[in-house]
Amino acid sequence: MQQHPNYGHSPPLHHPVPQHVSTVPQLRSPPLPSSSQPQSGAYGNPYQQGTPANAPNAPNAPNVFGAYGNFMNDPMAAQFVGQVGQNAFKHVEQNVNRWVNFSALKHYFNVSNKYVVNKLFLVLFPWRHKPWSRRQTVGPNGQEGWFLPPRDDINSPDMYIPVMALVTYILLSTLIAGLRGQFQPELLGYTASTAGVVVILEILLLKLGCYFLSISNESQLLDLVAYSGYKFVGIIVTVTIAELMNGGKGTGGWIGWSVFLYAFLANSLFLMRSLRYVLLPESAGGNAHVPMQTDTRTKRNQRTQFLFAYSYLIQFLFMWILSRA
């Protein structure tokens, strides 16, 4: 008989034995430092509780800034720096005072709550107001013809109302645009730029007219800046009423035009009456604060015409632009 091979017994398996045995190091925590253990490394021992020897605040630490690190610790150096700062501040203040008289500017912000309310009422309802002349008193140095501050004279120009009206106009314009769903971040800067350009152009036109008509006044520039800002009161009233009455359609329509014309006429009459002592100084009647001039009838007529053109024509153009900006 043919015998089948026996598969029950297999040859033994031999596993390879490594020739080079590698030893895996055991990870251990570093020992706690002792007071006698020396410091090593640039940053010291991480377990050290005290301040490293080379820390910036250490008593004997080297100065990272070199020889200039202890400059401010020198009393003479600190005094020198203080004197230089004071001299620089005085120099800047003197140069700024050449263009802006801060002592005179404080006069225009000397207002009270009663004055603000009465002034706003005067700007919007100037029809029956009398008198329009400004009140005077004796100055601090004994000089005559010193104008009273706004809180004591309703006819005195101020800058509090114009500045607040300008800011309110900018915020109101952006608020209305937001209610219409048309607000954009650039709108705030655009509205402020438009209002600023209008005010600057108005001041330049006034100064140019005063130059050609030989009108001089010590406080003329600040007065003109103050009076140029009162138009924003009428513009705010126009924009607010027109927006409420027209159902969000702007200052168009007969309601918007009616409110605009009223605000324009009130502002024009207010400027005509108030600017007489600035643009017509010969009518001051012996005022020592406003220089007196002996003018011919022709020059007086020219000044009157310029005052009318500024109060009506120029104001209509600028108020129309701002109410639709």
C-alpha positions as a printed NumPy array, in Angstrom:
array([[  0.   ,   0.   ,   0.   ],
       [  1.026,   3.503,  -0.721],
       [  1.688,   5.502,   2.467],
       [  0.572,   9.147,   2.714],
       [  3.068,  11.64 ,   4.088],
       [  2.613,  12.553,   7.719],
       [  1.784,  16.256,   8.221],
       [  1.195,  16.068,  11.94 ],
       [  4.786,  16.861,  12.956],
       [  6.272,  20.237,  11.774],
       [  9.863,  21.282,  12.21 ],
       [ 10.487,  23.616,  15.229],
       [ 10.35 ,  27.401,  14.634],
       [ 13.398,  29.477,  15.487],
       [ 12.765,  33.159,  16.538],
       [ 15.505,  35.687,  15.715],
       [ 17.472,  36.872,  18.669],
       [ 18.561,  40.568,  18.601],
       [ 22.296,  41.037,  18.538],
       [ 22.344,  44.625,  19.973],
       [ 20.236,  45.215,  23.027],
       [ 19.05 ,  48.886,  23.409],
       [ 18.248,  50.14 ,  26.853],
       [ 15.273,  52.489,  27.179],
       [ 16.019,  55.225,  29.741],
       [ 13.623,  55.554,  32.589],
       [ 11.902,  58.959,  32.903],
       [ 12.113,  60.395,  36.355],
       [ 11.135,  63.713,  37.841],
       [ 14.038,  66.033,  38.619],
       [ 14.967,  66.183,  42.246],
       [ 13.891,  69.127,  44.325],
       [ 16.597,  71.774,  44.469],
       [ 18.403,  72.509,  47.658],
       [ 19.744,  75.822,  48.902],
       [ 23.306,  74.68 ,  48.301],
       [ 22.666,  73.484,  44.744],
       [ 24.255,  75.91 ,  42.245],
       [ 22.134,  77.611,  39.566],
       [ 22.844,  76.743,  35.964],
       [ 21.497,  77.873,  32.647],
       [ 20.416,  81.236,  31.408],
       [ 16.974,  81.093,  33.014],
       [ 17.815,  79.405,  36.298],
       [ 16.054,  76.51 ,  37.921],
       [ 12.318,  76.364,  37.126],
       [ 11.617,  75.169,  40.699],
       [ 13.482,  78.007,  42.321],
       [ 11.118,  80.1  ,  44.465],
       [ 13.338,  83.167,  44.665],
       [ 14.262,  85.663,  41.959],
       [ 16.911,  84.424,  39.52 ],
       [ 20.269,  86.079,  39.751],
       [ 20.105,  87.375,  36.192],
       [ 16.493,  88.649,  36.336],
       [ 15.987,  92.278,  35.337],
       [ 14.724,  93.234,  38.818],
       [ 17.462,  91.444,  40.707],
       [ 19.649,  93.63 ,  42.904],
       [ 22.905,  92.777,  41.159],
       [ 21.466,  91.992,  37.719],
       [ 23.35 ,  93.387,  34.717],
       [ 21.577,  96.27 ,  32.882],
       [ 20.229,  95.122,  29.524],
       [ 20.362,  98.72 ,  28.22 ],
       [ 24.009,  99.202,  28.975],
       [ 25.278, 102.507,  30.298],
       [ 21.975, 104.262,  29.503],
       [ 19.807, 102.055,  31.692],
       [ 20.313, 104.08 ,  34.866],
       [ 19.84 , 107.446,  33.134],
       [ 16.479, 108.228,  34.71 ],
       [ 17.712, 107.158,  38.14 ],
       [ 20.02 , 110.141,  38.154],
       [ 18.302, 113.13 ,  39.885],
       [ 20.124, 115.622,  37.673],
       [ 18.996, 113.788,  34.533],
       [ 15.378, 113.649,  35.722],
       [ 15.428, 117.379,  36.461],
       [ 16.898, 118.085,  33.041],
       [ 14.208, 116.043,  31.301],
       [ 11.507, 117.849,  33.3  ],
       [ 12.859, 121.264,  32.302],
       [ 13.018, 120.236,  28.642],
       [  9.396, 119.05 ,  28.783],
       [  8.216, 122.297,  30.375],
       [ 10.055, 124.39 ,  27.792],
       [  8.605, 122.327,  24.951],
       [  5.089, 122.69 ,  26.359],
       [  5.491, 126.469,  26.688],
       [  6.819, 126.675,  23.137],
       [  3.842, 124.736,  21.752],
       [  1.4  , 126.809,  23.807],
       [  2.902, 130.06 ,  22.545],
       [  2.718, 128.923,  18.911],
       [ -0.876, 127.747,  19.3  ],
       [ -1.853, 131.012,  20.987],
       [ -0.656, 132.837,  17.902],
       [ -3.548, 131.298,  15.973],
       [ -6.12 , 130.553,  18.692],
       [ -6.693, 132.868,  21.631],
       [ -7.78 , 130.445,  24.342],
       [ -8.465, 133.201,  26.856],
       [-10.881, 134.802,  24.401],
       [-12.312, 131.414,  23.449],
       [-13.376, 130.757,  27.047],
       [-15.584, 133.834,  26.823],
       [-17.742, 132.133,  24.159],
       [-18.35 , 129.026,  26.289],
       [-19.372, 130.953,  29.402],
       [-23.056, 130.015,  29.165],
       [-25.842, 128.911,  31.469],
       [-28.917, 126.717,  31.047],
       [-31.18 , 129.754,  31.016],
       [-29.103, 131.398,  28.312],
       [-29.149, 128.277,  26.1  ],
       [-32.939, 128.   ,  26.27 ],
       [-33.492, 131.705,  25.608],
       [-30.941, 131.746,  22.782],
       [-32.537, 128.789,  21.023],
       [-35.904, 130.52 ,  21.292],
       [-34.363, 133.717,  19.881],
       [-32.803, 131.904,  16.906],
       [-36.12 , 130.269,  15.993],
       [-38.392, 133.204,  16.841],
       [-36.471, 136.464,  16.294],
       [-39.431, 138.489,  15.015],
       [-40.29 , 140.581,  18.063],
       [-36.984, 140.622,  19.907],
       [-35.616, 143.995,  21.015],
       [-33.02 , 145.349,  21.586],
       [-30.313, 143.689,  19.499],
       [-27.36 , 145.693,  20.825],
       [-24.858, 143.96 ,  23.072],
       [-24.385, 144.957,  26.677],
       [-21.041, 146.311,  27.809],
       [-19.176, 146.708,  31.062],
       [-15.755, 147.681,  32.374],
       [-13.03 , 145.146,  31.635],
       [-10.832, 143.432,  34.251],
       [ -8.068, 145.975,  33.636],
       [-10.373, 148.968,  33.739],
       [-10.894, 149.289,  29.991],
       [-14.302, 150.377,  28.752],
       [-16.433, 148.754,  26.081],
       [-15.949, 145.198,  27.36 ],
       [-18.721, 142.894,  26.146],
       [-20.523, 140.812,  28.746],
       [-20.259, 136.994,  28.483],
       [-23.161, 135.056,  26.935],
       [-24.585, 134.002,  30.294],
       [-25.2  , 137.692,  31.102],
       [-26.259, 138.913,  27.65 ],
       [-28.605, 137.051,  25.322],
       [-27.355, 139.075,  22.345],
       [-23.785, 137.892,  22.868],
       [-22.613, 135.164,  20.451],
       [-21.519, 131.857,  21.926],
       [-19.926, 128.695,  20.592],
       [-21.641, 126.185,  22.831],
       [-24.88 , 126.126,  20.833],
       [-23.16 , 126.026,  17.387],
       [-20.854, 123.182,  18.422],
       [-23.652, 121.15 ,  19.991],
       [-25.907, 121.842,  16.997],
       [-23.21 , 120.673,  14.595],
       [-22.693, 117.418,  16.485],
       [-26.453, 116.876,  16.75 ],
       [-26.868, 117.471,  13.015],
       [-24.248, 114.821,  12.183],
       [-25.76 , 112.245,  14.545],
       [-29.314, 113.018,  13.398],
       [-28.398, 112.537,   9.741],
       [-26.848, 109.141,  10.418],
       [-29.807, 108.13 ,  12.635],
       [-32.314, 108.931,   9.882],
       [-30.223, 106.99 ,   7.374],
       [-30.202, 104.032,   9.76 ],
       [-33.97 , 104.139,  10.178],
       [-34.29 , 104.034,   6.392],
       [-31.916, 101.058,   6.197],
       [-29.312, 103.116,   4.324],
       [-26.697, 103.512,   7.046],
       [-23.066, 103.022,   6.09 ],
       [-19.969, 103.741,   8.194],
       [-18.762, 106.221,   5.583],
       [-21.909, 108.32 ,   6.039],
       [-20.719, 109.694,   9.369],
       [-17.499, 111.032,   7.883],
       [-19.246, 112.296,   4.764],
       [-21.799, 114.299,   6.755],
       [-19.143, 115.758,   9.045],
       [-16.954, 116.672,   6.058],
       [-19.841, 118.371,   4.255],
       [-20.75 , 120.433,   7.318],
       [-17.118, 121.351,   7.919],
       [-16.577, 122.462,   4.33 ],
       [-19.724, 124.604,   4.419],
       [-18.616, 126.35 ,   7.629],
       [-15.09 , 126.953,   6.304],
       [-16.367, 128.357,   3.006],
       [-18.765, 130.621,   4.865],
       [-15.984, 131.971,   7.105],
       [-13.722, 132.542,   4.105],
       [-16.451, 134.473,   2.273],
       [-17.095, 136.609,   5.334],
       [-13.423, 137.358,   5.884],
       [-12.979, 138.159,   2.203],
       [-15.902, 140.569,   2.291],
       [-14.596, 142.219,   5.458],
       [-11.189, 142.62 ,   3.831],
       [-12.51 , 144.334,   0.706],
       [-14.858, 146.527,   2.729],
       [-12.108, 147.482,   5.234],
       [-14.002, 146.135,   8.226],
       [-11.798, 145.434,  11.224],
       [-12.759, 144.14 ,  14.639],
       [-10.665, 142.67 ,  17.434],
       [-12.983, 139.714,  18.047],
       [-14.353, 139.513,  14.525],
       [-13.164, 136.017,  13.578],
       [-14.548, 134.262,  16.656],
       [-17.813, 136.157,  16.329],
       [-18.184, 135.08 ,  12.702],
       [-17.424, 131.454,  13.565],
       [-20.098, 131.539,  16.271],
       [-22.747, 133.142,  14.065],
       [-22.049, 130.731,  11.198],
       [-23.053, 127.785,  13.402],
       [-26.526, 128.977,  14.385],
       [-27.935, 127.795,  11.056],
       [-27.67 , 124.188,  12.26 ],
       [-30.463, 124.843,  14.767],
       [-32.928, 125.601,  11.962],
       [-31.611, 122.705,   9.884],
       [-32.161, 120.254,  12.747],
       [-35.738, 121.48 ,  13.181],
       [-36.361, 121.24 ,   9.439],
       [-34.979, 117.727,   9.067],
       [-36.768, 116.421,  12.181],
       [-40.222, 117.821,  11.383],
       [-40.028, 116.909,   7.702],
       [-38.97 , 113.347,   8.535],
       [-41.851, 112.917,  10.983],
       [-44.533, 114.547,   8.859],
       [-43.514, 113.113,   5.485],
       [-43.354, 109.547,   6.696],
       [-39.626, 109.102,   6.133],
       [-39.559, 110.68 ,   2.668],
       [-37.079, 113.404,   3.601],
       [-37.381, 117.189,   3.407],
       [-39.268, 117.183,   0.105],
       [-42.914, 118.076,  -0.312],
       [-44.777, 121.176,   0.81 ],
       [-44.319, 120.388,   4.496],
       [-40.56 , 120.116,   4.214],
       [-40.299, 123.257,   2.099],
       [-42.55 , 125.209,   4.446],
       [-40.48 , 124.339,   7.517],
       [-37.273, 125.022,   5.602],
       [-38.416, 128.472,   4.446],
       [-39.481, 129.43 ,   7.959],
       [-36.176, 128.287,   9.481],
       [-34.256, 130.078,   6.708],
       [-36.107, 133.39 ,   7.189],
       [-35.753, 133.233,  10.97 ],
       [-32.031, 132.555,  10.733],
       [-31.554, 135.31 ,   8.135],
       [-33.302, 137.93 ,  10.247],
       [-31.33 , 136.822,  13.294],
       [-28.048, 137.283,  11.402],
       [-29.108, 140.616,   9.908],
       [-29.812, 142.062,  13.352],
       [-26.887, 140.457,  15.152],
       [-24.092, 141.134,  12.652],
       [-24.702, 144.852,  12.363],
       [-22.116, 145.689,  15.001],
       [-19.542, 143.479,  13.189],
       [-20.115, 144.402,   9.556],
       [-21.35 , 147.946,  10.247],
       [-18.995, 149.122,  12.999],
       [-19.779, 152.778,  12.433],
       [-23.233, 152.153,  13.952],
       [-21.722, 151.15 ,  17.274],
       [-22.304, 154.615,  18.701],
       [-19.061, 155.452,  20.456],
       [-18.114, 151.9  ,  21.284],
       [-14.498, 151.786,  22.427],
       [-14.22 , 148.037,  21.857],
       [-15.155, 148.354,  18.157],
       [-12.943, 150.777,  16.205],
       [-14.864, 153.775,  14.877],
       [-14.5  , 154.75 ,  11.244],
       [-15.759, 157.758,   9.303],
       [-17.169, 156.116,   6.209],
       [-18.861, 157.57 ,   3.215],
       [-22.432, 156.764,   2.37 ],
       [-21.233, 154.627,  -0.547],
       [-19.148, 152.339,   1.65 ],
       [-21.972, 152.035,   4.139],
       [-24.332, 150.99 ,   1.349],
       [-21.8  , 148.424,   0.184],
       [-21.561, 146.949,   3.655],
       [-25.332, 146.828,   3.977],
       [-25.616, 145.036,   0.647],
       [-22.928, 142.558,   1.659],
       [-24.724, 141.896,   4.936],
       [-28.001, 141.291,   3.099],
       [-26.317, 138.975,   0.551],
       [-24.671, 136.977,   3.319],
       [-27.777, 136.726,   5.505],
       [-30.155, 135.699,   2.706],
       [-28.446, 134.467,  -0.453],
       [-25.496, 132.635,   1.065],
       [-27.534, 131.256,   3.948],
       [-30.221, 129.935,   1.611],
       [-27.631, 128.076,  -0.476],
       [-25.777, 126.541,   2.488],
       [-28.916, 125.637,   4.433],
       [-30.414, 123.981,   1.352],
       [-27.241, 121.907,   0.866],
       [-27.079, 120.836,   4.517],
       [-30.78 , 119.99 ,   4.802],
       [-30.437, 117.56 ,   1.887],
       [-26.997, 116.153,   2.648]])
